[in-house]
Coordinates of C-alpha atoms in Angstrom, one line a residue:
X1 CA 0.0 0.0 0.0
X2 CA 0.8 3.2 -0.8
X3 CA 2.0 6.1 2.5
X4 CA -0.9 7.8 2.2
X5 CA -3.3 4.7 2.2
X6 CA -2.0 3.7 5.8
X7 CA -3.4 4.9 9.2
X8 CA -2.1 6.9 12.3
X9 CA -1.3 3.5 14.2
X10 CA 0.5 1.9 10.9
X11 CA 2.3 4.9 9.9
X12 CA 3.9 5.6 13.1
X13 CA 4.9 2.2 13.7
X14 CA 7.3 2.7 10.7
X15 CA 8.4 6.2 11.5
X16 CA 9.1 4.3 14.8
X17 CA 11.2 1.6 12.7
X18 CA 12.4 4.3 10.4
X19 CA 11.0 2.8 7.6
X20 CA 9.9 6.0 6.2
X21 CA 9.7 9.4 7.0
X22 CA 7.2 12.3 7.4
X23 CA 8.7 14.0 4.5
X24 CA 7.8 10.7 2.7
X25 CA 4.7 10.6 4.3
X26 CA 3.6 14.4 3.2
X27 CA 4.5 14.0 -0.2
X28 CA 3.0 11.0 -0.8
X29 CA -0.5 12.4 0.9
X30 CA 0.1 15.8 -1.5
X31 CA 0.9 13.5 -4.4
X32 CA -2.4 12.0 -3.7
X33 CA -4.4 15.3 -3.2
X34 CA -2.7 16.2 -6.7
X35 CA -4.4 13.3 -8.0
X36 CA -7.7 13.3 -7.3
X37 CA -8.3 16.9 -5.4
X38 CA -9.9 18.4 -8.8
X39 CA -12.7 15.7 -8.9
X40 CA -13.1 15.5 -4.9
X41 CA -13.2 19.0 -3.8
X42 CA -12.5 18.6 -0.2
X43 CA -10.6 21.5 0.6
X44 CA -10.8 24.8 0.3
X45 CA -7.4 26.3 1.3
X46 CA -4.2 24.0 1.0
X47 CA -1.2 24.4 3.4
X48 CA 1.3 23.0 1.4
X49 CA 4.7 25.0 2.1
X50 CA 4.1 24.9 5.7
X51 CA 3.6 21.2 5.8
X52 CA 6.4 20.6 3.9
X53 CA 8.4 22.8 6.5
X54 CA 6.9 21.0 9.9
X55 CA 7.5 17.7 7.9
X56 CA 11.4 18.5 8.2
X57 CA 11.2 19.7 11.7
X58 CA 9.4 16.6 12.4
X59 CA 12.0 14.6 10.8
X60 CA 14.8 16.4 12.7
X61 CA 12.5 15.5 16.2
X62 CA 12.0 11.9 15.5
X63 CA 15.7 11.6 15.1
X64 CA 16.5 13.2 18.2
X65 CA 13.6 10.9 20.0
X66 CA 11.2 13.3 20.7
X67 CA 8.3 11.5 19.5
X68 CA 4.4 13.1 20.1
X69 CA 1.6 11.0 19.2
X70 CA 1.3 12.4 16.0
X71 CA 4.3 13.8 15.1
X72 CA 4.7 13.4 11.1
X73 CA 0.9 12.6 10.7
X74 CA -1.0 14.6 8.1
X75 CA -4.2 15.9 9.5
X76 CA -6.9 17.9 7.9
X77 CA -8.9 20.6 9.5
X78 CA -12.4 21.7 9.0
X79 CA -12.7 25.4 8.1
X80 CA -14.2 26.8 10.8
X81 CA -11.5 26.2 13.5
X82 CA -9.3 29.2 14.0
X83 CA -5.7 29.0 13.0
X84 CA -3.4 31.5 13.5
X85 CA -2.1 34.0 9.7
X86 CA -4.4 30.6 7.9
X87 CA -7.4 31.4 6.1
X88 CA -10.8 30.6 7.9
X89 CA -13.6 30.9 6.4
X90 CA -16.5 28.3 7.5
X91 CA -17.2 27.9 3.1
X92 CA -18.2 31.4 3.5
X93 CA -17.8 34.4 1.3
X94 CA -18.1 36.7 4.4
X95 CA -15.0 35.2 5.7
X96 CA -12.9 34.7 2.7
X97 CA -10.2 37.0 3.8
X98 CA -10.3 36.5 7.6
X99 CA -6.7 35.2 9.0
X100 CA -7.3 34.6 12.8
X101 CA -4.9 35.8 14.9
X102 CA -5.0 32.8 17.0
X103 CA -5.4 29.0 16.7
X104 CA -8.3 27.0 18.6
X105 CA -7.1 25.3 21.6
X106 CA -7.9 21.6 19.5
X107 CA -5.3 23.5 17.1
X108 CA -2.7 24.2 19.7
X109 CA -3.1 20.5 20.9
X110 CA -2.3 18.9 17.6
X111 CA 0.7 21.1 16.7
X112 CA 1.8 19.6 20.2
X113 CA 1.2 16.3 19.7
X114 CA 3.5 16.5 16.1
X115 CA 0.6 16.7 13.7
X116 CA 1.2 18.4 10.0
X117 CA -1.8 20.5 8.7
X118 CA -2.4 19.8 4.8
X119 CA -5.0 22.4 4.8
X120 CA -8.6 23.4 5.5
X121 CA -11.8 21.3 5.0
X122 CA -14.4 22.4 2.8
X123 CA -18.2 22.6 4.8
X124 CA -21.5 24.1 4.4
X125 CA -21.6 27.5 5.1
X126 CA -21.4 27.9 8.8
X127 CA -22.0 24.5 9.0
X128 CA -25.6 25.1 8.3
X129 CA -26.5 22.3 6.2
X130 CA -26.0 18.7 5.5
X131 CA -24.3 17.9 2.1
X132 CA -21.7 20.1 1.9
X133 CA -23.2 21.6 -1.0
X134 CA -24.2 25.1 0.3
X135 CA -20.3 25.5 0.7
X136 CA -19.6 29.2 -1.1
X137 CA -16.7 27.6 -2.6
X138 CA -18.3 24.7 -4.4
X139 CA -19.6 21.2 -3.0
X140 CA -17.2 18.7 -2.1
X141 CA -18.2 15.1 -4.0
X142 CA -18.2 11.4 -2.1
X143 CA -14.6 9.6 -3.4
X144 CA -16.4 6.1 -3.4
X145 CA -19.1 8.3 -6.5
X146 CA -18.2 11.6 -7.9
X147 CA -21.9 11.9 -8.5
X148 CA -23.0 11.5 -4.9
X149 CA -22.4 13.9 -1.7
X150 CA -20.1 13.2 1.1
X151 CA -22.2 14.3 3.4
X152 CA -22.3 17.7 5.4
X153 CA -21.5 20.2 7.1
X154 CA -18.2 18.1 7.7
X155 CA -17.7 16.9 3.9
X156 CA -14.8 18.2 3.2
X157 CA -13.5 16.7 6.1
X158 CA -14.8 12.9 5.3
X159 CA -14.4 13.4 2.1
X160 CA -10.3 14.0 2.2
X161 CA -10.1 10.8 4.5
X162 CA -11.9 8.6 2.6
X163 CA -10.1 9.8 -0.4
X164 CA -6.9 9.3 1.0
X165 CA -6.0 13.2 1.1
X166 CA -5.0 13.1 4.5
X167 CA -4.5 10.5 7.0
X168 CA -7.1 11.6 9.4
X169 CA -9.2 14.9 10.1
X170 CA -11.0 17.1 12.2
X171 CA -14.5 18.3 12.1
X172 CA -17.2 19.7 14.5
X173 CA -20.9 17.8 15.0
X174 CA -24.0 19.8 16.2
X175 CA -27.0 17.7 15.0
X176 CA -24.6 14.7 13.0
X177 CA -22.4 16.9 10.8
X178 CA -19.5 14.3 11.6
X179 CA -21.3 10.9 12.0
X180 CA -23.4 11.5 9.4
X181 CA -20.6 12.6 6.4
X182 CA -18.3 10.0 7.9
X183 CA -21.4 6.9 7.3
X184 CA -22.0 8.2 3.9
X185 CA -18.0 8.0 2.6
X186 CA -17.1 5.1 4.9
X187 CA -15.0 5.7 7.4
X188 CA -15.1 6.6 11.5
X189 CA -16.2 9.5 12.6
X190 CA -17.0 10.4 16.8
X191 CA -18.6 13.2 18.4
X192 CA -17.3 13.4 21.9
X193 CA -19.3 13.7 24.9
X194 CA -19.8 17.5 25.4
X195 CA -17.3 19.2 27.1
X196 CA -14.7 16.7 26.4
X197 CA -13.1 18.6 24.1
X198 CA -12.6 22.0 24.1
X199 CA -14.6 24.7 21.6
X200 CA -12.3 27.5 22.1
X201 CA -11.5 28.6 18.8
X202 CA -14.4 27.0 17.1
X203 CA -17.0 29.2 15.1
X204 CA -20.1 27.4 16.2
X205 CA -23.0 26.9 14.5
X206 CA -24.8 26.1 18.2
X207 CA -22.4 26.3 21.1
X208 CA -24.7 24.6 23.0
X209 CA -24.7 21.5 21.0
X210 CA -21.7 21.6 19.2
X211 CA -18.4 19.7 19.4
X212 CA -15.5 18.8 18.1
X213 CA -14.2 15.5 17.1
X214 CA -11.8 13.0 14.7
X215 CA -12.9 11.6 11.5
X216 CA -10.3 8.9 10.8
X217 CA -9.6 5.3 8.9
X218 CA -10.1 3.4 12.0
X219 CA -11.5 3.1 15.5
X220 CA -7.8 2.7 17.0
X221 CA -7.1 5.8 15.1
X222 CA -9.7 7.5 16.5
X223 CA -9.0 6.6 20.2
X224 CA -5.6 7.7 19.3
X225 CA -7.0 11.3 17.6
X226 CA -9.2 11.6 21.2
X227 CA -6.4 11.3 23.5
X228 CA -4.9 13.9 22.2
X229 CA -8.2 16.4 21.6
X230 CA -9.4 15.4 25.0
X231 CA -9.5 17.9 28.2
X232 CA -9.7 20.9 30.3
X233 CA -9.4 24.0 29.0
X234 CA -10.2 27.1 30.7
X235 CA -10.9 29.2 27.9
X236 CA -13.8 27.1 27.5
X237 CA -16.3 27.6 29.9
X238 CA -18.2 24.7 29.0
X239 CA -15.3 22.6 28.9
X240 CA -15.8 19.2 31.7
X241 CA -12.5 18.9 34.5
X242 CA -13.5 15.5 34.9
X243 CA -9.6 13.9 33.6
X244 CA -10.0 11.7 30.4
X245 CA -9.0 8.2 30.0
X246 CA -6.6 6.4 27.6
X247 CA -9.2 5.8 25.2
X248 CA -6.9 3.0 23.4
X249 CA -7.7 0.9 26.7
X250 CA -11.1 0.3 25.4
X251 CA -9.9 -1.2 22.1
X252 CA -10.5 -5.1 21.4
X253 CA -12.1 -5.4 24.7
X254 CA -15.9 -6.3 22.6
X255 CA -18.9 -3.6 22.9
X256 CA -20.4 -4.9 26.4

């Protein structure tokens, strides 16, 4: 299989063995996105140079053993978390020149953990729909048929997993804008129990529904995507201080 076919788990198992490495991994993911990217429309803003950047730093770190969870992982982001100088514009035209001038705390957590941003996720505008289609940029299609949606308002986010255009993503659920686009392309997607993760940064759609959570390959990848997403944050006054598990415990153990 090809780099950018593999999951979190199986991808850092041979960064681990230094079978590869997360230059190899980036380029094969933006060789891919060069591929089909025209026909899927999951994105709406690439990060390109900056991922190629972090993917030498991460190189440098893995070499001198300093190893986060995610360190040389390409991960996708939905466009309506704030990240700091990066376009954000939640697929609307009201926002398509707004830089924030800070990055969601979910943000600050993955850059910690060793992730590499490929770019932002194309949605529904505001996250106001369920198909992606009412994105002001153009609707994202379903990888599995170019005629069919990927689902909404996280679309762009599915659809760049199941499409192999990242190795996992990020996207925000308020009614099923996760589950739902993540059933319809075929992969995992999880919305966390509110207050799990924090929504600081996030422009919600309704705050008092709305959370944040991992669209990925797997299920082990997606424990592996909450442990680092999950906790306190104190900039979020919703946010639970109740400590969060390992969530790769739970895996293998059956669903009783």
């Amino acid at each position: 299989m090809e780099l950018h076919q593999l999951t979190i788990h199986e991808l850092k198992d041979k960064l681990n063995k230094r079978e590869t490495s997360a230059e190899e991994i980036v380029n094969s993911v933006f060789e891919r996105i060069d591929t089909v990217e025209k026909d899927v429309r999951a994105y709406i803003t690439l990060m390109r140079e900056t991922a190629f950047a972090e993917a030498k730093r991460a190189d440098k770190a893995l070499k001198k053993g300093e190893d986060g969870a995610l360190a040389g992982i390409p991960i996708a982001l939905e466009d309506l978390l704030c990240t700091k100088g990066i376009l954000t514009t939640c697929g609307s035209r009201m926002l398509s020149n707004f830089a924030p001038p800070y990055d969601a705390t979910v943000v600050e957590k993955l850059k910690k953990a060793g992730a590499i941003f490929t770019g932002k996720t194309n949605m529904d505008e505001f996250a106001m729909g369920s198909s992606t289609e009412t994105s002001f940029y153009g609707a994202s299609r379903n990888p599995w048929d170019l005629g069919r949606i990927p689902g909404g308002s996280s679309g762009g986010s599915a659809a760049a997993v199941a499409a192999d255009e990242c190795i996992a993503a990020i996207g925000s659920d308020t009614g099923g804008s996760i589950r739902q686009p993540a059933a319809l392309c075929g992969i995992v997607g999880m919305k966390p129990t509110y207050g799990r993760v924090s929504r600081f940064g996030l422009i919600a759609f309704a705050s008092s529904l709305d959370q944040i959570g991992p669209l990925t390959k797997d299920v082990e990848d997606c424990a592996i995507m909450m442990n680092v997403l999950s906790g306190y944050d104190h900039r979020d006054s919703t946010s639970a201080s109740e400590g969060a598990p390992d969530y790769r415990q739970f895996l293998g153990r059956g669903i009783k």
